[in-house]
XYZ file of N, CA and C in Angstrom:
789
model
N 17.149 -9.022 -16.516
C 17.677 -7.952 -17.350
C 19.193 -8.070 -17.407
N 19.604 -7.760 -18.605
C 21.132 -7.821 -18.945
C 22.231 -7.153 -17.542
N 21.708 -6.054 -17.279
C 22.523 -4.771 -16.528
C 21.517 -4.338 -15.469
N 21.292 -4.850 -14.296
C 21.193 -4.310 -13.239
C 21.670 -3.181 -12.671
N 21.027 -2.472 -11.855
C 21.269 -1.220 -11.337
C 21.539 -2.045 -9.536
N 23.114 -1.119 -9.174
C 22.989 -1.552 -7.238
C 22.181 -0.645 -6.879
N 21.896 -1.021 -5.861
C 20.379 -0.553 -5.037
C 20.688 -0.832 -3.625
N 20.397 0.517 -2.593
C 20.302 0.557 -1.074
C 19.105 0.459 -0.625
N 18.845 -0.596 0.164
C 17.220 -0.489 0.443
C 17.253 0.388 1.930
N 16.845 1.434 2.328
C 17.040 2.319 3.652
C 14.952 1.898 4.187
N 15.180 0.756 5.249
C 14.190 0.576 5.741
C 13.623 -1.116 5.197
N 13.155 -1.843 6.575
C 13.078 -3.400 6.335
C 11.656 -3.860 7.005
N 10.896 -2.712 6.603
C 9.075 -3.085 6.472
C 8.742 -3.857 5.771
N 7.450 -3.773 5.843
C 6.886 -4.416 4.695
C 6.762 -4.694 3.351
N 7.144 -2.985 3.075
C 7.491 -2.762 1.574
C 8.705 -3.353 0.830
N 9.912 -3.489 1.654
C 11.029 -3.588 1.696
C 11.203 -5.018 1.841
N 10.383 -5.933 2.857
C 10.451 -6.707 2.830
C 10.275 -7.729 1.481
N 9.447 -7.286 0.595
C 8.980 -8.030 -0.490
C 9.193 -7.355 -1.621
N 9.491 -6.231 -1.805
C 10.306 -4.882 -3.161
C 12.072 -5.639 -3.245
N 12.657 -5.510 -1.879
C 14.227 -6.017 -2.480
C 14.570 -7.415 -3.292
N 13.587 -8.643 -2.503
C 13.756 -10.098 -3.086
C 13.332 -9.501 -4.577
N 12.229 -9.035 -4.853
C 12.000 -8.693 -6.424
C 13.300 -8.338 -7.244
N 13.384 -7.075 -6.722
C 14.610 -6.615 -7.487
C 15.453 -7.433 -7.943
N 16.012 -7.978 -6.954
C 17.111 -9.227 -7.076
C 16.714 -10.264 -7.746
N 15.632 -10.826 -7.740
C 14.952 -12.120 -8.496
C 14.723 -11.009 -10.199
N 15.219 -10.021 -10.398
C 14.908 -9.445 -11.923
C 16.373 -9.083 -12.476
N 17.299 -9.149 -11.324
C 18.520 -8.861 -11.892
C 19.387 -7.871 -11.580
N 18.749 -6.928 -10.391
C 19.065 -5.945 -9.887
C 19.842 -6.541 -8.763
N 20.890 -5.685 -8.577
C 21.919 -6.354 -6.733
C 21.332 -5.045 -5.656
N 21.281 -6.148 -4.594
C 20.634 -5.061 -3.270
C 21.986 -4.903 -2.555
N 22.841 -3.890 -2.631
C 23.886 -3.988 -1.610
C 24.493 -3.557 -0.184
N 23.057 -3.136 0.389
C 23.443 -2.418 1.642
C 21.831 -2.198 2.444
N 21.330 -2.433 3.411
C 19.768 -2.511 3.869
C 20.397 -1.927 5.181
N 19.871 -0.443 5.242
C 19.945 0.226 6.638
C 18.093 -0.028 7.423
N 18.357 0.164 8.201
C 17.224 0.182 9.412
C 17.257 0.065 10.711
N 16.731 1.097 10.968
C 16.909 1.717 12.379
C 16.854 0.352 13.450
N 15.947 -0.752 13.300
C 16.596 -1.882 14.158
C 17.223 -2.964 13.544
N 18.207 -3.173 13.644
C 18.966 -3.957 13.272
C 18.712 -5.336 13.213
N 17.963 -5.897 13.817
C 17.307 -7.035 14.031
C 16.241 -7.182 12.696
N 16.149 -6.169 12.334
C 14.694 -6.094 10.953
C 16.066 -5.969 10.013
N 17.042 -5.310 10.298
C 17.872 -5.563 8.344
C 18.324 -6.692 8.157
N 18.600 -7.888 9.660
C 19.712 -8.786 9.289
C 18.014 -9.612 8.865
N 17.126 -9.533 8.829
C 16.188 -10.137 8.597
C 16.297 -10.404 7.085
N 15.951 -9.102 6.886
C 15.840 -8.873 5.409
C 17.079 -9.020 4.526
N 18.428 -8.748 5.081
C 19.538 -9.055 4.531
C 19.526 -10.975 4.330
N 18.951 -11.587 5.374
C 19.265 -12.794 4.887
C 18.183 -13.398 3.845
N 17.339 -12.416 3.453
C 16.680 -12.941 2.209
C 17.183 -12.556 1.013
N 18.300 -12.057 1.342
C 19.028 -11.675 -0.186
C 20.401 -11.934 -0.482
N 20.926 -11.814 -1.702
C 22.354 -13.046 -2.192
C 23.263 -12.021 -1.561
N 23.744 -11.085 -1.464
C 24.727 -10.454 -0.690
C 24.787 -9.309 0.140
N 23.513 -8.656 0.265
C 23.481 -7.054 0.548
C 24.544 -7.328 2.250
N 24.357 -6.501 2.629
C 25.296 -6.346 3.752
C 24.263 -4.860 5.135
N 24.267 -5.396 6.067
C 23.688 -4.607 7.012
C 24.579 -3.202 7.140
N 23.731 -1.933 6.817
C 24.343 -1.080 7.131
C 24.406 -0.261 8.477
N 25.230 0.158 8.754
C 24.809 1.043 10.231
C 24.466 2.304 10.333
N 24.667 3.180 9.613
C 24.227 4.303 9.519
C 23.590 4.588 8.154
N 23.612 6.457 8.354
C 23.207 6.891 6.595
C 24.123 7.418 5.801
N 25.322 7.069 6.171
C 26.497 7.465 5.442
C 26.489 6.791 4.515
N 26.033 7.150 3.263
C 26.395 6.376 2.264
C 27.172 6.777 0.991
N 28.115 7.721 1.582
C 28.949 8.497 0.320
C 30.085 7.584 0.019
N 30.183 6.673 0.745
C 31.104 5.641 0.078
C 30.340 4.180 -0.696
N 29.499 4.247 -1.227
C 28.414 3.352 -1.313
C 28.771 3.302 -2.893
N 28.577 1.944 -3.061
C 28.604 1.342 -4.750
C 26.992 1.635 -5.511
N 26.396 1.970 -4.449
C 24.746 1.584 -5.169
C 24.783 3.081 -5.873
N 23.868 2.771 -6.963
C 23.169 3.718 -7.620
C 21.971 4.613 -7.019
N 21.061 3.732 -6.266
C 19.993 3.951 -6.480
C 19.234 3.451 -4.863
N 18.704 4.599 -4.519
C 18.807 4.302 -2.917
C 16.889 4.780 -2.748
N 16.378 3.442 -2.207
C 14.945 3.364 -1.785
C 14.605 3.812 -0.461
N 13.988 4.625 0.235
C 13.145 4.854 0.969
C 11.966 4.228 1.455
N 11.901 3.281 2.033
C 11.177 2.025 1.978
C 10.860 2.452 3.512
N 10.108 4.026 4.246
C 10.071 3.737 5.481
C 8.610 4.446 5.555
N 8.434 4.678 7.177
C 7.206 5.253 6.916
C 6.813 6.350 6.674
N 5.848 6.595 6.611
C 5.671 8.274 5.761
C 5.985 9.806 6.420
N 6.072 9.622 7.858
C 6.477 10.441 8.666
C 7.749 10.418 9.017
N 8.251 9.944 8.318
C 9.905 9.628 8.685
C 10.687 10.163 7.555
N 10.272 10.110 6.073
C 10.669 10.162 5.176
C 11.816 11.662 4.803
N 11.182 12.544 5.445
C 11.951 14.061 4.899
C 12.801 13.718 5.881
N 12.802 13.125 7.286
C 13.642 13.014 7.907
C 14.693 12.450 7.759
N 14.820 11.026 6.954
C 15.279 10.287 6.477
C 16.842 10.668 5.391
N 15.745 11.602 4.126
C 16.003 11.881 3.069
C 17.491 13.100 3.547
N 17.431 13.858 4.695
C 18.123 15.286 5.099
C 18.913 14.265 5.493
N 18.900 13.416 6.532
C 20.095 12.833 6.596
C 21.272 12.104 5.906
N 20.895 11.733 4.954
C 21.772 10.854 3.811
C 22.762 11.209 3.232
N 23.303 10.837 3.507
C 24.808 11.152 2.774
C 25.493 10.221 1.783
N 25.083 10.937 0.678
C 25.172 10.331 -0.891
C 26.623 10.126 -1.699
N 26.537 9.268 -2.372
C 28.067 8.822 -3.628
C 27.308 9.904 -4.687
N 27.941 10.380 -5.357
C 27.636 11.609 -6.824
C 26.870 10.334 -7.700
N 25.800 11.416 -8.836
C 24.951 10.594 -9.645
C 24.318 10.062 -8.503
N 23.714 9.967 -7.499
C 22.573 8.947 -6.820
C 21.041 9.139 -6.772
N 20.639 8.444 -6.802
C 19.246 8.566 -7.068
C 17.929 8.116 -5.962
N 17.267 8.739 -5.571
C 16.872 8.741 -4.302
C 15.349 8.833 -4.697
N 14.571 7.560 -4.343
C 13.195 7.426 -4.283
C 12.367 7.270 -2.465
N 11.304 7.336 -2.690
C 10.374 6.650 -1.563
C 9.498 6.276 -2.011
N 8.973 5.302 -1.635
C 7.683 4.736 -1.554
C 6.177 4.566 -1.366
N 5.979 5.829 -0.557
C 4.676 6.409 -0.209
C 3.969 6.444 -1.453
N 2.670 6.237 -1.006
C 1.642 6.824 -1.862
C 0.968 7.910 -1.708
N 1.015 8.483 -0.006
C 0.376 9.622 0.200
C 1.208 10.684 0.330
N 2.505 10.715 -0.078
C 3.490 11.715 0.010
C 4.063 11.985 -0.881
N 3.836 13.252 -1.602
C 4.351 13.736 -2.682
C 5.777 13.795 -3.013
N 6.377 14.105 -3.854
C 7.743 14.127 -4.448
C 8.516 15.154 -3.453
N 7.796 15.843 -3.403
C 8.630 17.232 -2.404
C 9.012 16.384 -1.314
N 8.772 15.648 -0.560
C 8.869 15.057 0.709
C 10.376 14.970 0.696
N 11.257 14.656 -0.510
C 12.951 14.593 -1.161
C 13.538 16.013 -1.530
N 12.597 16.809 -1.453
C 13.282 18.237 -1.462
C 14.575 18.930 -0.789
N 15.100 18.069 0.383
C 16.239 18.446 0.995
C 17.014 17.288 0.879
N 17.057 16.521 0.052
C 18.316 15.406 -0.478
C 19.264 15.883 -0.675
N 20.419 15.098 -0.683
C 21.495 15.618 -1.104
C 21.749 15.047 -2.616
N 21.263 15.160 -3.476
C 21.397 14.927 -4.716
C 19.976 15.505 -5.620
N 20.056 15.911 -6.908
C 18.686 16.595 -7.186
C 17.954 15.916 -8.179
N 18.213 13.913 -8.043
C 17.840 12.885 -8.915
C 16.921 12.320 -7.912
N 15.591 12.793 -7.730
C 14.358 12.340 -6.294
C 13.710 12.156 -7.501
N 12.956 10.503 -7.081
C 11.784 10.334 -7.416
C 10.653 9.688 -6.579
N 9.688 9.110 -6.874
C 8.635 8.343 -6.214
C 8.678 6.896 -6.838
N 8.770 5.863 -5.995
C 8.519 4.409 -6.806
C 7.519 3.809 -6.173
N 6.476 4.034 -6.276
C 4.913 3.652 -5.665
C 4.041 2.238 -5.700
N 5.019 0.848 -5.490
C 3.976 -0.306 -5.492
C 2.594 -0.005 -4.719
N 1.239 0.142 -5.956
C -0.112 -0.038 -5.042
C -0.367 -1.268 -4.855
N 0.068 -1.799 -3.787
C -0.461 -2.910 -2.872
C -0.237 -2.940 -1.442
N -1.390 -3.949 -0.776
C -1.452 -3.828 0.492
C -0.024 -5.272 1.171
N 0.866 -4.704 1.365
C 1.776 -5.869 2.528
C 2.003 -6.355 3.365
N 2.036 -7.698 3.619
C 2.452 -8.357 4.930
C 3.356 -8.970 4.764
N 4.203 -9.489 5.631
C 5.425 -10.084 5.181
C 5.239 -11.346 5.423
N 4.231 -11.665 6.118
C 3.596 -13.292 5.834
C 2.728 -14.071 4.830
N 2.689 -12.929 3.884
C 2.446 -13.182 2.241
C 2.042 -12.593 1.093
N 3.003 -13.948 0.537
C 3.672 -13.863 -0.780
C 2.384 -13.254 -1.539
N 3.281 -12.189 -2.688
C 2.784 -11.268 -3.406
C 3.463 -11.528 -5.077
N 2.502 -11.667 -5.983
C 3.231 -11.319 -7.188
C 3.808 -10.217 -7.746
N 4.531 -9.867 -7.657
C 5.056 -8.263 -8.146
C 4.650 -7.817 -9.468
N 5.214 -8.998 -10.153
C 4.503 -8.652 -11.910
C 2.746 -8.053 -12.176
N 2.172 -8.728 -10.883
C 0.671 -8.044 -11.108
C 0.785 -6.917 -10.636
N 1.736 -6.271 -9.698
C 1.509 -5.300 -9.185
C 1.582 -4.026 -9.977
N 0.510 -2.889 -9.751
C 0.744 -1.318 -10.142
C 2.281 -0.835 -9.590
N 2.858 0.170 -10.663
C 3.846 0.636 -9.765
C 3.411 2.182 -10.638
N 3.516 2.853 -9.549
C 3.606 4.590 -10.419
C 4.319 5.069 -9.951
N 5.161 5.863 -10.885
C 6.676 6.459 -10.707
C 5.804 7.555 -11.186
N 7.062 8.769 -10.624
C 7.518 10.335 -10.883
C 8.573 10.794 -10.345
N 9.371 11.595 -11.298
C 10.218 12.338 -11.286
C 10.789 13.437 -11.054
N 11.561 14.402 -10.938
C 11.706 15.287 -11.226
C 12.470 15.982 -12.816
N 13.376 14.731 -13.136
C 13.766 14.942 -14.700
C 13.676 13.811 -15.270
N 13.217 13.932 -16.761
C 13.640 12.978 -17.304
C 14.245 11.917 -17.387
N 15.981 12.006 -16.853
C 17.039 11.293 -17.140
C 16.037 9.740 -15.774
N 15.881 10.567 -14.496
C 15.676 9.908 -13.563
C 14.205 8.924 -13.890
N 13.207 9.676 -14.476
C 12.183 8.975 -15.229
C 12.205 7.747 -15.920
N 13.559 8.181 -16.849
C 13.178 7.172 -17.499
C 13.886 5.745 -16.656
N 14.768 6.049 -15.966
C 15.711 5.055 -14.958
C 14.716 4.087 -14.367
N 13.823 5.144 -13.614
C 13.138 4.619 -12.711
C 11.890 3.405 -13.487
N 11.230 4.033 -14.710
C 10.532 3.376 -15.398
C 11.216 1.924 -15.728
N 12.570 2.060 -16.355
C 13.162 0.728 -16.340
C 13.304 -0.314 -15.340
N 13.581 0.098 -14.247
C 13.566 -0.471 -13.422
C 11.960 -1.141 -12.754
N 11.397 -0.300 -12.946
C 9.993 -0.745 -12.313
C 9.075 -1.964 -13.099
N 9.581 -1.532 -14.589
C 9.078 -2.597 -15.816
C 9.977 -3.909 -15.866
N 11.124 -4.026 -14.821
C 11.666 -4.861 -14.516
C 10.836 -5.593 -14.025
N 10.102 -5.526 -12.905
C 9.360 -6.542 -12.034
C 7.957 -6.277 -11.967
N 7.019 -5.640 -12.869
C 5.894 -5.404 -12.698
C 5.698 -5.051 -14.010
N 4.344 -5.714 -14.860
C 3.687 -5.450 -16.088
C 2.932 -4.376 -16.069
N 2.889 -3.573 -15.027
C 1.844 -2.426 -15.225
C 2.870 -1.354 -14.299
N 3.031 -0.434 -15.304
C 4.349 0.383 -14.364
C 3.286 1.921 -15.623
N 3.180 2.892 -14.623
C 2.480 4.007 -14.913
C 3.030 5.105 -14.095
N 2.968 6.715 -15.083
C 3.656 7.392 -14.586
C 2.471 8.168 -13.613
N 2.454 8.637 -12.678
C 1.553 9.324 -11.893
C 1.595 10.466 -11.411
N 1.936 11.519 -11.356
C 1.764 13.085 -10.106
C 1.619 12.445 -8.621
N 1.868 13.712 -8.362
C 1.863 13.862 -6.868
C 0.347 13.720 -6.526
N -0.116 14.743 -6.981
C -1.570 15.139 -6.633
C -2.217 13.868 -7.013
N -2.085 13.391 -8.327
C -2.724 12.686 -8.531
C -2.667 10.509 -7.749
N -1.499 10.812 -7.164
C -1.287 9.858 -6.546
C -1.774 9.804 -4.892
N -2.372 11.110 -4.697
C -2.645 11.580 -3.498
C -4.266 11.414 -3.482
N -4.738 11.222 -4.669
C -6.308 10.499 -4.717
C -5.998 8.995 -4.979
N -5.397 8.392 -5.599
C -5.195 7.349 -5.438
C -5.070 6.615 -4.136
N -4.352 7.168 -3.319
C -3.920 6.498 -2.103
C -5.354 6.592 -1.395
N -5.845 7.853 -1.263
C -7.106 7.704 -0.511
C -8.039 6.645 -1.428
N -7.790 6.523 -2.626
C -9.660 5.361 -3.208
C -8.895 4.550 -2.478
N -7.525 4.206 -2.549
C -6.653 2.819 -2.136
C -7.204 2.278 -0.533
N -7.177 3.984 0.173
C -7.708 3.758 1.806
C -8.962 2.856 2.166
N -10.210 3.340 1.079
C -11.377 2.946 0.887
C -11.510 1.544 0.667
N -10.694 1.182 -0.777
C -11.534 -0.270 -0.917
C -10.067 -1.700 -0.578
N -9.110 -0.742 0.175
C -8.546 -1.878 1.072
C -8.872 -2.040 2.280
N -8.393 -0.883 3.151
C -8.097 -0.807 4.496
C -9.785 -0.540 5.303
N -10.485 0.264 4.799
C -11.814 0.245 5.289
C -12.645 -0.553 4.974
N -12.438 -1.945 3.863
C -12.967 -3.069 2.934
C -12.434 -3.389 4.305
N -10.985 -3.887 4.892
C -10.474 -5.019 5.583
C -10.993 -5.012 6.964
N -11.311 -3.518 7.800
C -11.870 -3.119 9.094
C -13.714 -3.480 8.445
N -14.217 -3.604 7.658
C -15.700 -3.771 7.556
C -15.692 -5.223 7.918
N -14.339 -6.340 6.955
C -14.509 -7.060 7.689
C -14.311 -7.873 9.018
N -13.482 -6.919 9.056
C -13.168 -7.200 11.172
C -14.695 -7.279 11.702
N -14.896 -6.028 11.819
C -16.453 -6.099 12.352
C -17.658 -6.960 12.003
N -17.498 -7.707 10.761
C -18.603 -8.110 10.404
C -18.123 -9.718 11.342
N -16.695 -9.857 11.264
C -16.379 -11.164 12.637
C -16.595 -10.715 13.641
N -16.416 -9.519 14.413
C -16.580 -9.021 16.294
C -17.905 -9.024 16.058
N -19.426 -9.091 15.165
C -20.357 -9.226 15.236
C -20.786 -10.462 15.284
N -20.327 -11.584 14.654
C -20.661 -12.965 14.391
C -20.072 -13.261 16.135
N -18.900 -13.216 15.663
C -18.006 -13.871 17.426
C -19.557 -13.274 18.468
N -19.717 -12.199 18.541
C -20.861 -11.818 19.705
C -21.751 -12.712 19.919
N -22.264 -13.666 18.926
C -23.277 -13.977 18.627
C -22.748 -15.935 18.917
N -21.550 -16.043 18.960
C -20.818 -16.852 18.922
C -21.188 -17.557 17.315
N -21.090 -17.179 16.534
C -21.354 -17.394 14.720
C -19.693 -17.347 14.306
N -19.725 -18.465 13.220
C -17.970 -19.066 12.935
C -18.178 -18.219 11.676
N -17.030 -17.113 11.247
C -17.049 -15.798 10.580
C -16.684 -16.632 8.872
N -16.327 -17.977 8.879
C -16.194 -18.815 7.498
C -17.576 -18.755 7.094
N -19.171 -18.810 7.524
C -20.285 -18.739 6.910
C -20.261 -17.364 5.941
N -19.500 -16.485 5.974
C -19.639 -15.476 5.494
C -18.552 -15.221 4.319
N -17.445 -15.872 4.135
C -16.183 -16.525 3.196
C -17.050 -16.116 1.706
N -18.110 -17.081 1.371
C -18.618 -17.094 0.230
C -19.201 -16.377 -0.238
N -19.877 -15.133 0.316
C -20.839 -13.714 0.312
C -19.416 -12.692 0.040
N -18.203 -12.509 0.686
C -17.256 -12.174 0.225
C -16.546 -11.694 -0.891
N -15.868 -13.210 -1.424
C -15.949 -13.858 -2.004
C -16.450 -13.438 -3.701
N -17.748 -13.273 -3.674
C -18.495 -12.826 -4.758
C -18.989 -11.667 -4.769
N -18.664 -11.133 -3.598
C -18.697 -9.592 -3.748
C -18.025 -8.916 -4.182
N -16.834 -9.509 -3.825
C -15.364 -8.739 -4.730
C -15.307 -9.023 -6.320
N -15.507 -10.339 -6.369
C -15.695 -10.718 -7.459
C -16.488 -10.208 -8.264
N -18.245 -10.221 -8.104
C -18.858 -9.464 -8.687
C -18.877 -7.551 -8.756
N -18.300 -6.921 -7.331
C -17.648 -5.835 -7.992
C -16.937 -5.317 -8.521
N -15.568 -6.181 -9.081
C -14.422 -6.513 -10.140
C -15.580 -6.622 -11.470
N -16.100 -7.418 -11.986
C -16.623 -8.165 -13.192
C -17.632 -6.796 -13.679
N -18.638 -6.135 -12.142
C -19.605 -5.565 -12.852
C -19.486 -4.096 -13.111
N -18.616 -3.819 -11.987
C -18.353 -2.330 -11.709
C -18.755 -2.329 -10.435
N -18.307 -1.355 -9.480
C -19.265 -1.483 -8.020
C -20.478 -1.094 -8.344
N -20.701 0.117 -8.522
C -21.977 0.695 -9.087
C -22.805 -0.542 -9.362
N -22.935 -1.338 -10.115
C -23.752 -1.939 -10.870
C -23.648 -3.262 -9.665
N -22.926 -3.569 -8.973
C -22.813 -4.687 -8.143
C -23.782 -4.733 -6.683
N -23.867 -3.105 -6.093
C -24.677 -2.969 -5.318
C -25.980 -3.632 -4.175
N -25.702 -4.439 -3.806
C -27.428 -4.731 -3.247
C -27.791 -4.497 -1.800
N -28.410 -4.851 -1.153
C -28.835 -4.791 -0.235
C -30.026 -3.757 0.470
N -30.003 -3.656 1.858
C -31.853 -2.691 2.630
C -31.206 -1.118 2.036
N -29.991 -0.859 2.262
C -30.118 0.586 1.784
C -30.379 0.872 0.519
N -29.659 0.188 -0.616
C -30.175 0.250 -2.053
C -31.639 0.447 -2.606
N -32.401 -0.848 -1.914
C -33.768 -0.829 -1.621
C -34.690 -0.328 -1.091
N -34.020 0.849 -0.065
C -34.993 1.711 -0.054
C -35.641 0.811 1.276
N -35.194 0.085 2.168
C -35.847 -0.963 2.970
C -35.815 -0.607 4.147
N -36.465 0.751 4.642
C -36.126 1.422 5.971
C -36.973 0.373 7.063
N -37.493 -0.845 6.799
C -37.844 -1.266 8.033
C -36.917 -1.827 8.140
N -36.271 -2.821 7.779
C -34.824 -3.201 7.281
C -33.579 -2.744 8.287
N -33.457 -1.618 7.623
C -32.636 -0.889 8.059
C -32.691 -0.171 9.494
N -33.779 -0.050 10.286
C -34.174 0.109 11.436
C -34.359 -1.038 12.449
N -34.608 -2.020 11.574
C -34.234 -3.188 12.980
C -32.367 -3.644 12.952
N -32.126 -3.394 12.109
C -30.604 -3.464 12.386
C -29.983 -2.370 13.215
N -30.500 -1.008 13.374
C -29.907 -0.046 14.271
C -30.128 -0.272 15.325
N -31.739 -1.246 15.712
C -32.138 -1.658 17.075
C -30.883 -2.567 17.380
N -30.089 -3.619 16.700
C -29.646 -4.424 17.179
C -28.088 -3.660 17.294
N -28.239 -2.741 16.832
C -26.789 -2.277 17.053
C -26.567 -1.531 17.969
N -27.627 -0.930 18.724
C -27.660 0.396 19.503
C -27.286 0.119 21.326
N -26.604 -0.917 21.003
C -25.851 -1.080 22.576
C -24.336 -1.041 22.089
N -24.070 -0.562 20.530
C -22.248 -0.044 20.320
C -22.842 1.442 19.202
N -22.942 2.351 20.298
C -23.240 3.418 19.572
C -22.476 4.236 18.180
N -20.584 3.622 18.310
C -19.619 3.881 17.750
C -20.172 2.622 16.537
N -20.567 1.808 16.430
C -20.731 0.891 15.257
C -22.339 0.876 14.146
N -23.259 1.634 15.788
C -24.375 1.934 14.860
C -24.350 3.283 14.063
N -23.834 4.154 14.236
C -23.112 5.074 13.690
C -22.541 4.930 12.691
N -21.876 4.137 12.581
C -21.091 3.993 11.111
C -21.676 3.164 10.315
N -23.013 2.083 10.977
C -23.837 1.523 10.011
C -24.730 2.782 9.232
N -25.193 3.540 9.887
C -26.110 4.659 9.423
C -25.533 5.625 8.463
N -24.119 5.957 8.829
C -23.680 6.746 7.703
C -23.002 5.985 6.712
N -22.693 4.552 6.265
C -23.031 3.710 5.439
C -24.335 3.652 4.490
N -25.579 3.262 5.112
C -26.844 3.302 4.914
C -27.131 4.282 4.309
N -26.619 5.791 4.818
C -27.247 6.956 4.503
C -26.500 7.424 2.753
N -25.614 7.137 2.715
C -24.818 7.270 1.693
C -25.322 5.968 0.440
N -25.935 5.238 0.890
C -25.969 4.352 -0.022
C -27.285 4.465 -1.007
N -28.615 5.244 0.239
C -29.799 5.652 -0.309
C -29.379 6.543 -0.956
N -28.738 7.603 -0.629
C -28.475 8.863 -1.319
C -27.549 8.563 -2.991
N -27.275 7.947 -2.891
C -26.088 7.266 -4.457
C -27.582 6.545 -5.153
N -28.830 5.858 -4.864
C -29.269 5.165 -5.205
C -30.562 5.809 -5.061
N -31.206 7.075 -5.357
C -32.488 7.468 -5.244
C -33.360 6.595 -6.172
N -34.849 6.137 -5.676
C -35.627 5.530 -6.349
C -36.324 6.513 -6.996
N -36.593 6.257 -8.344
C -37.181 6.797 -8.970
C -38.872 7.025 -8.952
């Protein structure tokens, strides 16, 4: 983009880790990366063309425009009260499960939300351009800022609510983070068995795939769908020496007959 906006990244997670190189790779300057350990900003500072490690949250002498919240979600109002802002600044976070209010005691009254939905690691690389981003505002002026900026580095930039970003984050909980722990377990079950958890890569694989292509709904299979309670009872036998895992097979199971009554 012609005219970049400066930008403070406050926090050198995950989000932060892979949101500032973007910025900068679109044209935006990162000029200042605070975080509480210092060892995580000079990290992140050396992935970028000049920002500079900050030490505190004083930032009323600060060139940037536009100052990210890139921390964790329980930190954030905390964060936000402390800051000490240059006039005109503009103050986002990142959360998905934390509404706009969370910036209610800023010192400036330009708060928004800049919401990449994706899951991060800083051991890999992410396309940004595929990524969702949903912004909200509190005015206009800041709306539309933020929209520019976000359509900077991502083809799908959507405006969202609070509330409504607050169901999002939970489907988000579902078919990432409880998708990624199903498959932990489905390896601490193989490993038991001493079974190499790659036989299972390709069942994966086409599950995602085929619940992308078909819809989940329509992708469905297996003993609970079917109605296959013998099925489904010799698997509780084999589970019933981890009472915490046969448990969560059953209320799996139970939910799945119930979505799928036979006619």
């Amino acid at each position: 983009m012609a005219l970049g906006k400066r930008i403070a990244m406050i926090g050198s997670g995950n989000v932060a880790w892979h949101l500032a190189p973007a910025l900068e790779n679109a044209g935006h300057i990162i000029v200042e990366v605070f975080s509480r350990s210092k060892k995580n900003a000079i990290a992140l500072v050396d992935r970028l063309y000049q920002a500079e490690v900050k030490e505190d949250l004083d930032f009323s002498d600060s060139t940037a425009e536009l100052f990210i919240l890139a921390v964790t979600d329980d930190c954030i109002s905390e964060v936000a009260q402390e800051l000490a802002l240059p006039e005109n600044a503009i103050v986002v976070h990142t959360s998905g499960a934390q509404s706009l209010g969370e910036l209610g005691y800023t010192a400036t009254e330009a708060i928004g939300v800049f919401y990449p939905l994706q899951t991060f690691s800083k051991s890999k690389k992410v396309k940004f351009e595929e990524i969702p981003i949903c912004i909200e505002a509190d005015d206009k002026d800041t709306e539309r800022i933020l929209l520019t900026v976000a359509k900077s580095i991502s083809k799908n930039v959507q405006l969202v609510s609070s509330t409504d970003r607050k169901a999002l984050h939970v489907a988000a909980v579902f078919a990432c983070n409880f998708t990624n722990h199903c498959l932990m377990l489905s390896e601490q079950i193989l490993n038991s068995k001493k079974l190499d958890f790659e036989i299972l890569k390709p069942l994966i694989v086409e599950t995602i795939n085929k619940g992308l292509e078909l819809g989940p709904a329509n992708a469905q299979t297996g003993p609970a769908k079917r109605h296959d309670f013998q099925t489904l009872d010799q698997h509780m036998e084999f589970l019933s020496e981890n009472q915490e895992l046969a448990e969560l097979y059953r209320l799996f199971s139970q939910n799945i007959v119930d979505n799928y009554p036979i006619d």
